PDB file of N, CA and C in Angstrom:
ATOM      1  N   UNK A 123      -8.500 -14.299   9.774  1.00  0.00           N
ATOM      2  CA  UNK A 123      -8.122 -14.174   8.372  1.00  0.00           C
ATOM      3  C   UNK A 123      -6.956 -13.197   8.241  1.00  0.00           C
ATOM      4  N   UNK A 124      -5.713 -13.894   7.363  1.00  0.00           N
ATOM      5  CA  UNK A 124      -5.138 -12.959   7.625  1.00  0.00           C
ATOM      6  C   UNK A 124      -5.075 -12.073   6.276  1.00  0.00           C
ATOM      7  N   UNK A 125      -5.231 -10.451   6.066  1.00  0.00           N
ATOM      8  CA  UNK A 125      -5.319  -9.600   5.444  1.00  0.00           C
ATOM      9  C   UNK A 125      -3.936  -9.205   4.031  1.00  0.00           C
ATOM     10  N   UNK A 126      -2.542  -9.270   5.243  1.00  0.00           N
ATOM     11  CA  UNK A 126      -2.066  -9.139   4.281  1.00  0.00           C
ATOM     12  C   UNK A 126      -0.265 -10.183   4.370  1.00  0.00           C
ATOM     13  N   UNK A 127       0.069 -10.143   3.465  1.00  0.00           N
ATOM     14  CA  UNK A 127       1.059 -11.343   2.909  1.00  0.00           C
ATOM     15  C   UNK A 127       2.536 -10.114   2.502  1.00  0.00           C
ATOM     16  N   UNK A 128       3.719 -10.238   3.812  1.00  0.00           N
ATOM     17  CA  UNK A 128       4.773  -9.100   3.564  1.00  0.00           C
ATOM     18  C   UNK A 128       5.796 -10.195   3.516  1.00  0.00           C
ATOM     19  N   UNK A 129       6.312  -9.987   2.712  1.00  0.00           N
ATOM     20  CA  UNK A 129       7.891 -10.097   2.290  1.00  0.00           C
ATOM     21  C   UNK A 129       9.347  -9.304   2.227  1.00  0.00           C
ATOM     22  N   UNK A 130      10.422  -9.480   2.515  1.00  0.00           N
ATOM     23  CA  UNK A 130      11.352  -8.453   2.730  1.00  0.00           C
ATOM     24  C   UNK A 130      12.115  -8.368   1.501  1.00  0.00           C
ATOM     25  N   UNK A 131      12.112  -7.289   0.688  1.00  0.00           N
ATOM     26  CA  UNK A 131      13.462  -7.313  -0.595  1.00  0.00           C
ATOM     27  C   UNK A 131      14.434  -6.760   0.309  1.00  0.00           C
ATOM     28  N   UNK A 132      15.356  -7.169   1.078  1.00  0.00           N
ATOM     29  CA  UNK A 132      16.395  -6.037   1.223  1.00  0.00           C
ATOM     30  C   UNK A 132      15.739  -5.435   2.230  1.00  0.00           C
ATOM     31  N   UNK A 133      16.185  -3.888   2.438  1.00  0.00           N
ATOM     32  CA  UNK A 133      15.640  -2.915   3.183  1.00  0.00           C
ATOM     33  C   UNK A 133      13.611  -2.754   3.151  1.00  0.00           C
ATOM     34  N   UNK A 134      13.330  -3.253   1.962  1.00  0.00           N
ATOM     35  CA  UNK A 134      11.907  -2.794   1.930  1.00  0.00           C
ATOM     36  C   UNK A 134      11.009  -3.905   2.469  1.00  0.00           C
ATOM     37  N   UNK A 135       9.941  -3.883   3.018  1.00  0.00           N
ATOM     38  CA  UNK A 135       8.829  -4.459   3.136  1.00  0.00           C
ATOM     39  C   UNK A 135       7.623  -4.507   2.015  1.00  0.00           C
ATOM     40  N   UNK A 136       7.537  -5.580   1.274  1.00  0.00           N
ATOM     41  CA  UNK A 136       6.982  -5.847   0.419  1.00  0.00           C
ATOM     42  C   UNK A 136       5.073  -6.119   0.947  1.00  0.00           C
ATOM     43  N   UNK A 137       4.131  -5.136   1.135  1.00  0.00           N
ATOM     44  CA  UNK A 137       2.628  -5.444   1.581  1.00  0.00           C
ATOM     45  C   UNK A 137       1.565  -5.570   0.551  1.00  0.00           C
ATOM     46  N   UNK A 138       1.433  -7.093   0.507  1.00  0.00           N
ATOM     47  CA  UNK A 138       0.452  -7.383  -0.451  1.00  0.00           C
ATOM     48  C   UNK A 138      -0.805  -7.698   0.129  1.00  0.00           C
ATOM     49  N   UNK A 139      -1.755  -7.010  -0.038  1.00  0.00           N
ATOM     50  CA  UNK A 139      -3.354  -7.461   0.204  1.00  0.00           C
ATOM     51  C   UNK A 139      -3.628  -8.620  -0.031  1.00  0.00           C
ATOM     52  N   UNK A 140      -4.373  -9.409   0.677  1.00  0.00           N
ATOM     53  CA  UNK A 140      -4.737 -11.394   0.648  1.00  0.00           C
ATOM     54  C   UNK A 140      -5.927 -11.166  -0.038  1.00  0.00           C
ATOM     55  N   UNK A 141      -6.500  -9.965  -0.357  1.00  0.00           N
ATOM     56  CA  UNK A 141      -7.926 -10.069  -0.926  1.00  0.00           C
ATOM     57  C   UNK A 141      -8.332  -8.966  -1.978  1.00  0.00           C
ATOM     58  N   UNK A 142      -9.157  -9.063  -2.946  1.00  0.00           N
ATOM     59  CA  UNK A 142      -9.415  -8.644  -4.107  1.00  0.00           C
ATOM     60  C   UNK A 142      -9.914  -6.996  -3.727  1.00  0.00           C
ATOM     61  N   UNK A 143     -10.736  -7.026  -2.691  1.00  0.00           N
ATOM     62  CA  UNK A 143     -11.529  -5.852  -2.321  1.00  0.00           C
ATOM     63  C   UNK A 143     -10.928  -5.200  -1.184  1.00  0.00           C
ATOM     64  N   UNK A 144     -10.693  -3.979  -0.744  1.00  0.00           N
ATOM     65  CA  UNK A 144      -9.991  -3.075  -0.133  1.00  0.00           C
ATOM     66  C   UNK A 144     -11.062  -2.417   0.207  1.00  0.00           C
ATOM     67  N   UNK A 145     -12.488  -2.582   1.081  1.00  0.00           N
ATOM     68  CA  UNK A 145     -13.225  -2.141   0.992  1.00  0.00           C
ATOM     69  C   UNK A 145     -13.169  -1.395   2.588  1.00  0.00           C
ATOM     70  N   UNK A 146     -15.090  -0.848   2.871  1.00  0.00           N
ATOM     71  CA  UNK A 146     -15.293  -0.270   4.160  1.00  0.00           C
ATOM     72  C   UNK A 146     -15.051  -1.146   5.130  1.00  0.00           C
ATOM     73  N   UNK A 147     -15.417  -2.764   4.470  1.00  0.00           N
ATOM     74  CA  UNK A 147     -15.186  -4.125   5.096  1.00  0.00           C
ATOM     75  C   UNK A 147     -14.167  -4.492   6.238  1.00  0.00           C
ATOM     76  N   UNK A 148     -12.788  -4.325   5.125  1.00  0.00           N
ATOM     77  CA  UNK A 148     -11.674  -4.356   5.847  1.00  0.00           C
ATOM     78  C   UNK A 148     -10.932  -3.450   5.810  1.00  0.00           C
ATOM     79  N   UNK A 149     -10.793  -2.479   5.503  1.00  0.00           N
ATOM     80  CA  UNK A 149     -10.115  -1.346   5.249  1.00  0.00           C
ATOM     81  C   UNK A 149      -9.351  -0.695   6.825  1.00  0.00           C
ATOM     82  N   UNK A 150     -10.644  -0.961   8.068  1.00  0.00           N
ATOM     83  CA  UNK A 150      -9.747  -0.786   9.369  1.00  0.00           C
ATOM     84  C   UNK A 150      -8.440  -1.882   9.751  1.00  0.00           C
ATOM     85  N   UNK A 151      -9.005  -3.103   9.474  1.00  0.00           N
ATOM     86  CA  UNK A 151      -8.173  -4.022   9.918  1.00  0.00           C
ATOM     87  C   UNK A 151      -6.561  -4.581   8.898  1.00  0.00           C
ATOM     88  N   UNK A 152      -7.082  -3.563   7.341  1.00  0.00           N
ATOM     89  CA  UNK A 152      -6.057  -3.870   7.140  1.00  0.00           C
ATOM     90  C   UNK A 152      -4.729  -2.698   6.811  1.00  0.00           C
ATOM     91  N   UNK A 153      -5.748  -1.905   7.485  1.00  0.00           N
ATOM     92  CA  UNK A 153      -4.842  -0.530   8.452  1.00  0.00           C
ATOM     93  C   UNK A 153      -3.863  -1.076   9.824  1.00  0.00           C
ATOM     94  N   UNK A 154      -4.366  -1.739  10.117  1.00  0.00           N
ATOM     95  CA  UNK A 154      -4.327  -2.199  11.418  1.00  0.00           C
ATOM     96  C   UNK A 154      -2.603  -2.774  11.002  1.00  0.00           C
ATOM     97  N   UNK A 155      -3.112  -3.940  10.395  1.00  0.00           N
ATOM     98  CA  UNK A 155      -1.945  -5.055  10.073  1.00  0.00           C
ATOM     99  C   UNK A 155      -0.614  -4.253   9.501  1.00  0.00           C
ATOM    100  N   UNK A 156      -0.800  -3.525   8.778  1.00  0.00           N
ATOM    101  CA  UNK A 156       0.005  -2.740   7.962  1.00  0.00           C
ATOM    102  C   UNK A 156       1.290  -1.966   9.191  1.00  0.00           C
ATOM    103  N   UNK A 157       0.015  -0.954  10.282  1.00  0.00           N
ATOM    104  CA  UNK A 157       0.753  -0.049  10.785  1.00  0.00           C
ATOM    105  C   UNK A 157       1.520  -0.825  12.096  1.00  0.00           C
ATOM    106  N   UNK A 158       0.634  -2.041  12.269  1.00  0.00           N
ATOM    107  CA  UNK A 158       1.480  -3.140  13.316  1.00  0.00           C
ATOM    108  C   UNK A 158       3.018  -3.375  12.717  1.00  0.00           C
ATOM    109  N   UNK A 159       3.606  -3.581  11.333  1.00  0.00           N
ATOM    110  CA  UNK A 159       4.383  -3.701  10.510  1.00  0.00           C
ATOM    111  C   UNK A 159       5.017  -2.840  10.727  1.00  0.00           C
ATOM    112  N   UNK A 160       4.927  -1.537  10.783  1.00  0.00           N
ATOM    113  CA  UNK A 160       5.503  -0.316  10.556  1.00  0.00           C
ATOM    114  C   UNK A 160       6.014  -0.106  12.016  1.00  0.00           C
ATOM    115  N   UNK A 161       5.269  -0.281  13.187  1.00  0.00           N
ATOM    116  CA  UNK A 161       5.233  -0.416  14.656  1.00  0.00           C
ATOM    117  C   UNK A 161       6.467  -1.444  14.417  1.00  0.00           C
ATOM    118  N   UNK A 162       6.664  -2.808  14.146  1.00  0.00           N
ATOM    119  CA  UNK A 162       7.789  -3.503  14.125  1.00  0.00           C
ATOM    120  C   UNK A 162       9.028  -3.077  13.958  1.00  0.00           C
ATOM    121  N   UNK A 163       9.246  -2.110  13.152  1.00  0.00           N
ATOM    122  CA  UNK A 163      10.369  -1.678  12.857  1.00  0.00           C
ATOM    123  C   UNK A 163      10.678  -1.346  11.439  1.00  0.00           C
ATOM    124  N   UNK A 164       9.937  -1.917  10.408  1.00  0.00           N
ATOM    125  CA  UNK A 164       9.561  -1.554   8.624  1.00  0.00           C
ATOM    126  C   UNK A 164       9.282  -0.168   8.781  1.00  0.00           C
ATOM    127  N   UNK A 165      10.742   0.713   8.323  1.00  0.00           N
ATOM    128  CA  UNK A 165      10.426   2.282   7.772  1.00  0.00           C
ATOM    129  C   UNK A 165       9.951   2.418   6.033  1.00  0.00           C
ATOM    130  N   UNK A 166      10.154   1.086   5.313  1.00  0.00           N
ATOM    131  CA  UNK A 166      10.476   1.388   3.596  1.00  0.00           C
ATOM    132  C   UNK A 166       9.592   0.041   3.559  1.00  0.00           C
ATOM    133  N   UNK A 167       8.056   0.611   2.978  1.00  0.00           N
ATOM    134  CA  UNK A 167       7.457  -0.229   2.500  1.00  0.00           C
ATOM    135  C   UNK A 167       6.347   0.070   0.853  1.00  0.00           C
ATOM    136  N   UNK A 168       6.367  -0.897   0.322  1.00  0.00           N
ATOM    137  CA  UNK A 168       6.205  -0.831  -0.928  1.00  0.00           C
ATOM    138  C   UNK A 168       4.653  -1.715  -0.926  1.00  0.00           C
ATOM    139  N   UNK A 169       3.414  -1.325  -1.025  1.00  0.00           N
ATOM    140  CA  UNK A 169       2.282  -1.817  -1.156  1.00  0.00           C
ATOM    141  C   UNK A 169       2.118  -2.239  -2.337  1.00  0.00           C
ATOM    142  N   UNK A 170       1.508  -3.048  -2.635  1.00  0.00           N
ATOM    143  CA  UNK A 170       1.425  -4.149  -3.896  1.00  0.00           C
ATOM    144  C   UNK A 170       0.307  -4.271  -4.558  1.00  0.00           C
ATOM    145  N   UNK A 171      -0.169  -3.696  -5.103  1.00  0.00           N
ATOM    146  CA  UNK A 171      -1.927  -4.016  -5.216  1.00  0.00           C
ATOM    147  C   UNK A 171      -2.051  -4.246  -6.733  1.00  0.00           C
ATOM    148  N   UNK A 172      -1.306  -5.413  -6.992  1.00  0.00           N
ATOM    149  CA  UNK A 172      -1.674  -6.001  -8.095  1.00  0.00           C
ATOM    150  C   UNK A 172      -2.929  -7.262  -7.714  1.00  0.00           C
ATOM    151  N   UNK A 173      -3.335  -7.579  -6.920  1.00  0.00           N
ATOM    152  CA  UNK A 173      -4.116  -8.441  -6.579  1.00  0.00           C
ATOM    153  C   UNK A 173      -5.380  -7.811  -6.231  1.00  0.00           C
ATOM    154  N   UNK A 174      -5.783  -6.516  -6.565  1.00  0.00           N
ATOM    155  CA  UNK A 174      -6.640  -5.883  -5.756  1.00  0.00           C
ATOM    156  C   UNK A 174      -7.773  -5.479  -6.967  1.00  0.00           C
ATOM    157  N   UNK A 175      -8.880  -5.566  -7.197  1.00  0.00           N
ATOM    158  CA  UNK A 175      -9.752  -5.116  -8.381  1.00  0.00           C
ATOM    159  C   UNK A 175     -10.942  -4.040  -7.902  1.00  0.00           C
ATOM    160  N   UNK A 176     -10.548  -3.626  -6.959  1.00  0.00           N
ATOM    161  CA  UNK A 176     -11.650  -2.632  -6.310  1.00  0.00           C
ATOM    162  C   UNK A 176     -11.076  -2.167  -5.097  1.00  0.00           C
ATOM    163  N   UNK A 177     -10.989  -0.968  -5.095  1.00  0.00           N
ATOM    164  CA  UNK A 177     -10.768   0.302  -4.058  1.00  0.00           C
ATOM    165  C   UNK A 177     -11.445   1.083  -3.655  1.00  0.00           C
ATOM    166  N   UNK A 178     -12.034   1.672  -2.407  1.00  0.00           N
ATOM    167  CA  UNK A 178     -13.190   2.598  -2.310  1.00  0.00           C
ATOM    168  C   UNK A 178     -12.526   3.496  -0.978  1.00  0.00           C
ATOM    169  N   UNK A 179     -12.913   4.713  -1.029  1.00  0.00           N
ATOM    170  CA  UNK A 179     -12.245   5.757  -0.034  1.00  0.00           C
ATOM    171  C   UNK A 179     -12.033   4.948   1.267  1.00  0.00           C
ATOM    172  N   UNK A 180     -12.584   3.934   1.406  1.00  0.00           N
ATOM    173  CA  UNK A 180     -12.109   3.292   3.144  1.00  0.00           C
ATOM    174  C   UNK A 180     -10.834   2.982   2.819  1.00  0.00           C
ATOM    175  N   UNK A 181     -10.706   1.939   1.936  1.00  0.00           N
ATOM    176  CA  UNK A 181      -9.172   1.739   1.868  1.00  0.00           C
ATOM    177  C   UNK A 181      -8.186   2.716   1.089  1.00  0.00           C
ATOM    178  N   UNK A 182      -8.559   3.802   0.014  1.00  0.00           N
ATOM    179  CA  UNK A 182      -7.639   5.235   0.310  1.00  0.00           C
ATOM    180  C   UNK A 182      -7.196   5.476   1.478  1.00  0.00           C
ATOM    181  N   UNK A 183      -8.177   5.721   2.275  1.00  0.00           N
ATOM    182  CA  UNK A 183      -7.883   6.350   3.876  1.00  0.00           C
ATOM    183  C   UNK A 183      -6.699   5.382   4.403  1.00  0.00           C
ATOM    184  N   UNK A 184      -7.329   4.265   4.341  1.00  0.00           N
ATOM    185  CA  UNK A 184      -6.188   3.357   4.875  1.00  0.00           C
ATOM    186  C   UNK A 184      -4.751   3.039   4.395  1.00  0.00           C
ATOM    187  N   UNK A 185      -4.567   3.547   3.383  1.00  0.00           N
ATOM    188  CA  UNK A 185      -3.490   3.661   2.609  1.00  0.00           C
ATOM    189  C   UNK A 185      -3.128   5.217   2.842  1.00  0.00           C
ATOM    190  N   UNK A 186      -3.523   6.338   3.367  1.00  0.00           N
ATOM    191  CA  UNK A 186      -3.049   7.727   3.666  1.00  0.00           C
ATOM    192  C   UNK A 186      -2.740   7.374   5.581  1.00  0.00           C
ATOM    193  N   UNK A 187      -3.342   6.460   6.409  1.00  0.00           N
ATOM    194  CA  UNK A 187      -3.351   6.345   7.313  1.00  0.00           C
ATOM    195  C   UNK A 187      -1.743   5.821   7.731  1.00  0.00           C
ATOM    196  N   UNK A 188      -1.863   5.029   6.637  1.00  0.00           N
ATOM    197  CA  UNK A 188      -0.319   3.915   6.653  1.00  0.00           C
ATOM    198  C   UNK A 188       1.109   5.053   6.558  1.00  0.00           C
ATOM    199  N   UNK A 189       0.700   6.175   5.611  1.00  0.00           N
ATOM    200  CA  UNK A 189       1.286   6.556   5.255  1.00  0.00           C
ATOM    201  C   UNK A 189       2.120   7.766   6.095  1.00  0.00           C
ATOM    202  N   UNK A 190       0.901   8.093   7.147  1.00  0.00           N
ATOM    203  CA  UNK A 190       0.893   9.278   8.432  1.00  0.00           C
ATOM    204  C   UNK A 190       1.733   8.665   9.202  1.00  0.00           C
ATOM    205  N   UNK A 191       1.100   7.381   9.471  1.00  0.00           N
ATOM    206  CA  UNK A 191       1.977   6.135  11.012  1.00  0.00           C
ATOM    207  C   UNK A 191       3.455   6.496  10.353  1.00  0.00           C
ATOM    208  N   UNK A 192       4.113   5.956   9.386  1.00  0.00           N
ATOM    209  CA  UNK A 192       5.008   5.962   8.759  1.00  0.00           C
ATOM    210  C   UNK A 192       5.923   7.291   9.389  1.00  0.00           C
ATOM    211  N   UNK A 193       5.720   8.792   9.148  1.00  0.00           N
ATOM    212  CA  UNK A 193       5.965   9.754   9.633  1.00  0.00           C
ATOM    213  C   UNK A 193       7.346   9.863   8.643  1.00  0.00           C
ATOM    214  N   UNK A 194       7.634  10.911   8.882  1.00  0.00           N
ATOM    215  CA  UNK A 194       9.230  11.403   8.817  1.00  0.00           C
ATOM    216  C   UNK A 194      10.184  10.960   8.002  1.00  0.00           C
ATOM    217  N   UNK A 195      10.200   9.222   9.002  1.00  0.00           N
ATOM    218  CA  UNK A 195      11.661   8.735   9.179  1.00  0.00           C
ATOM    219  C   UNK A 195      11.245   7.911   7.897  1.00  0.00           C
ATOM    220  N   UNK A 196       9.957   7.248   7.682  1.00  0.00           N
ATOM    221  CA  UNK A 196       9.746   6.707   6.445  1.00  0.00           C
ATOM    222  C   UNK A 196       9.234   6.617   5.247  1.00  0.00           C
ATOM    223  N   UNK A 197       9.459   5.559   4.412  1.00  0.00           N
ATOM    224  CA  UNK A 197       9.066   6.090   2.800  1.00  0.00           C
ATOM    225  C   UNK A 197       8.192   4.665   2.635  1.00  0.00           C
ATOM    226  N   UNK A 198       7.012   5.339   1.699  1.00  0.00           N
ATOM    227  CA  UNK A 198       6.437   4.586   0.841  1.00  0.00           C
ATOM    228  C   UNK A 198       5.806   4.357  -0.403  1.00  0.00           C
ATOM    229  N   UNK A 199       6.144   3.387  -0.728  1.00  0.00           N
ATOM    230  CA  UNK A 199       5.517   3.331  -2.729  1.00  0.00           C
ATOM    231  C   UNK A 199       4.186   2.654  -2.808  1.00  0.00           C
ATOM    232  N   UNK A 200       3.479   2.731  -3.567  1.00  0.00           N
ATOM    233  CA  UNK A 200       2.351   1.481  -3.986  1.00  0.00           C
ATOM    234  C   UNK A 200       2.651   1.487  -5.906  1.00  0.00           C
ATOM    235  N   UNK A 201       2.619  -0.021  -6.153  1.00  0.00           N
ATOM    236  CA  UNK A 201       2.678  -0.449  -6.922  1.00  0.00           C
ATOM    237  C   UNK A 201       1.581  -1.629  -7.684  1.00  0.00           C
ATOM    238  N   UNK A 202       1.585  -1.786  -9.264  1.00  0.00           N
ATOM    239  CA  UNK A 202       0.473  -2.741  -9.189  1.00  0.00           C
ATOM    240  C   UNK A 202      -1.066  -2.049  -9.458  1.00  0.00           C
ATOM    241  N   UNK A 203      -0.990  -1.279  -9.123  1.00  0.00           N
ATOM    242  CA  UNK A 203      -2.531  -0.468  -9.394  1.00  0.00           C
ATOM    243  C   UNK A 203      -3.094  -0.368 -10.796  1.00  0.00           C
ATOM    244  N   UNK A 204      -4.249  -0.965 -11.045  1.00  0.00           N
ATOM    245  CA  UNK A 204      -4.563  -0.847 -12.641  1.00  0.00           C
ATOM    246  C   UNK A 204      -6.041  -0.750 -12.460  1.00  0.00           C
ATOM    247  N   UNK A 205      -6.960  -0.486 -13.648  1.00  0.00           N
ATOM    248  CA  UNK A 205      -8.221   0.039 -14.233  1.00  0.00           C
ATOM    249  C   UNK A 205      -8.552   0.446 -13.165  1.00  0.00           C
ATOM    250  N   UNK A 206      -9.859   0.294 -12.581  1.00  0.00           N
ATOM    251  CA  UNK A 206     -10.315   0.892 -11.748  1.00  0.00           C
ATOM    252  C   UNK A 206      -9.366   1.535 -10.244  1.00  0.00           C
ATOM    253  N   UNK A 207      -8.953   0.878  -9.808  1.00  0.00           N
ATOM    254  CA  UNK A 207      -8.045   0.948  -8.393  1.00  0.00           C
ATOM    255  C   UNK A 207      -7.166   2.010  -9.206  1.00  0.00           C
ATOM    256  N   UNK A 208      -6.189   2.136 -10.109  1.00  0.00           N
ATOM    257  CA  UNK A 208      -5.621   3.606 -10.616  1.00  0.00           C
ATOM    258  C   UNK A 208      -6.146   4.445 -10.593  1.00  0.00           C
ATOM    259  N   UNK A 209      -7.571   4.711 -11.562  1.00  0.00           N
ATOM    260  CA  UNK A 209      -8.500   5.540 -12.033  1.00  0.00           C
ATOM    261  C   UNK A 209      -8.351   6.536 -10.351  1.00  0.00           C
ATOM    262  N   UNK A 210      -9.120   5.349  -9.653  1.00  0.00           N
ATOM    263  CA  UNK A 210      -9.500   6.376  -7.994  1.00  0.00           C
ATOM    264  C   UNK A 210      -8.288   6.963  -8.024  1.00  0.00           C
ATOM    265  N   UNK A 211      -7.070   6.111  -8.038  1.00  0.00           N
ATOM    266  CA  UNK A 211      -6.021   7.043  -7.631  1.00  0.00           C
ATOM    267  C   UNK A 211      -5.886   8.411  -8.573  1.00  0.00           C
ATOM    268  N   UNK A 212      -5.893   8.364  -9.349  1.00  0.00           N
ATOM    269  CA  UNK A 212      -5.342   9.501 -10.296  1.00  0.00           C
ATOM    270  C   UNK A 212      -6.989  10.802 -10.213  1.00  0.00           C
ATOM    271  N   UNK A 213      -8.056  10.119 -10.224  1.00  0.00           N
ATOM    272  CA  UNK A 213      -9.632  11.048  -9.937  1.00  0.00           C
ATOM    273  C   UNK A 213      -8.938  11.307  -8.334  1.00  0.00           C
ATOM    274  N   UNK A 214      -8.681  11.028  -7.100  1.00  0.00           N
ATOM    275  CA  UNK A 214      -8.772  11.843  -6.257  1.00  0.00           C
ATOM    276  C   UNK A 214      -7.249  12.343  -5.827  1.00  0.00           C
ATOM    277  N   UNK A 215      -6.717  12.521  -6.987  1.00  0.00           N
ATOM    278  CA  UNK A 215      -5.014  12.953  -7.107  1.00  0.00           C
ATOM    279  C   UNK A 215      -4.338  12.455  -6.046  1.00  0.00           C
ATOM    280  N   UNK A 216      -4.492  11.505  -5.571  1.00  0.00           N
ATOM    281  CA  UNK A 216      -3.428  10.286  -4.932  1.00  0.00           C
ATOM    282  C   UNK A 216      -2.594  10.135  -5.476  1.00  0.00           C
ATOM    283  N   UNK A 217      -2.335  10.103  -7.046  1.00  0.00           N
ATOM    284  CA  UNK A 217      -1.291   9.832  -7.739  1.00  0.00           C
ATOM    285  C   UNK A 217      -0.251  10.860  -7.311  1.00  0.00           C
ATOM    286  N   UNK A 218      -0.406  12.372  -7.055  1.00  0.00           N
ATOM    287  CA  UNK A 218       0.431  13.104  -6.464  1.00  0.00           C
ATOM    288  C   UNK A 218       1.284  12.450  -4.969  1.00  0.00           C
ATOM    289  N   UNK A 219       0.411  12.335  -4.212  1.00  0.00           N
ATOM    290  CA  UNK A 219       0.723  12.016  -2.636  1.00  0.00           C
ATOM    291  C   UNK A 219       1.642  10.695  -2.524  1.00  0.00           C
ATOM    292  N   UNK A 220       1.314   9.535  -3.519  1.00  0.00           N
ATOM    293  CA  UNK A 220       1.629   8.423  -3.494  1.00  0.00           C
ATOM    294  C   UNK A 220       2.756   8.283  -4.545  1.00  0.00           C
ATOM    295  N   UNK A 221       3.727   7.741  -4.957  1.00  0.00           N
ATOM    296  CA  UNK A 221       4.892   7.438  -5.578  1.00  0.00           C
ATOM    297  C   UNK A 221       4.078   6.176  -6.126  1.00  0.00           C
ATOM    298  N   UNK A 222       3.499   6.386  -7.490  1.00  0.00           N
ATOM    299  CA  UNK A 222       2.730   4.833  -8.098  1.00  0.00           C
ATOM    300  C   UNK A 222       4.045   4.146  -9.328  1.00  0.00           C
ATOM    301  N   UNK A 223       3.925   2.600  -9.080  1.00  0.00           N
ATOM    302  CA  UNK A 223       5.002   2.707 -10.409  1.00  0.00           C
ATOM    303  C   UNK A 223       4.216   0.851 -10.388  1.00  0.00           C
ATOM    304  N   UNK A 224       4.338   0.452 -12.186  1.00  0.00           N
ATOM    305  CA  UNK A 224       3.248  -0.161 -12.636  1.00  0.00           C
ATOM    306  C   UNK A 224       3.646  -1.798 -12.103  1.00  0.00           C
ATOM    307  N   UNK A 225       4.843  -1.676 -11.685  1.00  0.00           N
ATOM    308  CA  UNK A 225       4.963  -3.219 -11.095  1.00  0.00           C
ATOM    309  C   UNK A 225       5.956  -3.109  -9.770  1.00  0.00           C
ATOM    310  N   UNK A 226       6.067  -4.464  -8.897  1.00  0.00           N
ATOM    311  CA  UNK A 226       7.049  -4.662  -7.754  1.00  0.00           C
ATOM    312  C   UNK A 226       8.339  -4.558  -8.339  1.00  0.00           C
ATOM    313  N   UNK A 227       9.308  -4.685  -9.471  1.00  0.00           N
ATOM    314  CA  UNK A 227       9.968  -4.863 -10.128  1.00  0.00           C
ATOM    315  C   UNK A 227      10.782  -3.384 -10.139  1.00  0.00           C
ATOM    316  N   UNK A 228       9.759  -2.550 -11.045  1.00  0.00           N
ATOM    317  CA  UNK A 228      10.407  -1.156 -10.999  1.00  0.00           C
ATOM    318  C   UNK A 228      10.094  -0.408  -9.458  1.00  0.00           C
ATOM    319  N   UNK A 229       9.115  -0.879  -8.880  1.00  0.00           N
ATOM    320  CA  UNK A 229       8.982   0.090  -7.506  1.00  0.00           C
ATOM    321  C   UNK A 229      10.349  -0.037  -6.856  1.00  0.00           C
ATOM    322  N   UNK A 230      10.938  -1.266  -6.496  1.00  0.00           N
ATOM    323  CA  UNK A 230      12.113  -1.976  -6.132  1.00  0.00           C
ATOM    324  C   UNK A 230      13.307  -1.565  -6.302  1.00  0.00           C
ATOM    325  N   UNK A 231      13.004  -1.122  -8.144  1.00  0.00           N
ATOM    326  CA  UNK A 231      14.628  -0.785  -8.677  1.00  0.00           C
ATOM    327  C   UNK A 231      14.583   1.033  -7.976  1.00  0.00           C
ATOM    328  N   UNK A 232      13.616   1.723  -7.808  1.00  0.00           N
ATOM    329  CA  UNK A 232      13.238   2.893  -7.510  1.00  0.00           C
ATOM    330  C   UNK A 232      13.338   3.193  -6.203  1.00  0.00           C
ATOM    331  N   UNK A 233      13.497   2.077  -5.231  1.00  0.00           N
ATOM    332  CA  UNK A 233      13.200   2.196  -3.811  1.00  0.00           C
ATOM    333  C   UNK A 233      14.822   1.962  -3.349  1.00  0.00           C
ATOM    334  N   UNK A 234      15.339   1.524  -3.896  1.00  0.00           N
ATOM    335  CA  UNK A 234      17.309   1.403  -3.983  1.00  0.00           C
ATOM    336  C   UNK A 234      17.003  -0.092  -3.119  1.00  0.00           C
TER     337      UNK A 234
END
């Protein structure tokens, strides 16, 4: 199964989750897929989680994990986040750590 669905704008890597739940479930494997991406050569990627209706600290982690692999040389946004999946973000101040912006559209115009 595959986890997640990337597209290129330009310089950025566009990572959209294939599935509603971001759970303990998949949360390793879709760590996995992500940092394989990043391993490719994607320094500027923009996570998408408009498709996503539930978030739970496995996939936080996995989204701070993405963010470590990344290191230094690269940048990343998540975009798309609403009711619940925000809420976590903003209750465990992710919203600090993470660059959130409410669609792919403005993350994009923001990411140059």
């Amino acid at each position: 199964m595959q986890l997640i669905d990337v597209k290129r704008e330009g310089a950025v890597a566009v990572v959209a989750p294939t599935v509603k739940r971001l759970d303990a479930s998949v949360a390793p494997a879709f760590k996995q897929a992500v940092v394989d991406t990043v391993q490719g050569g994607d320094k500027r990627l923009l996570v998408d989680l408009a498709g996503v209706d539930f978030l739970d600290s496995s996939g936080l982690g996995a989204l701070v994990s993405i963010l470590k692999a990344l290191g230094a040389q690269g940048t990343m946004a998540v975009c798309g986040a609403q009711g619940a999946v925000l809420s976590l973000f903003k209750l465990t101040r992710m919203d600090k750590v993470f660059a959130l912006y409410p669609d792919r559209q403005q993350a994009l115009a923001r990411m140059g």
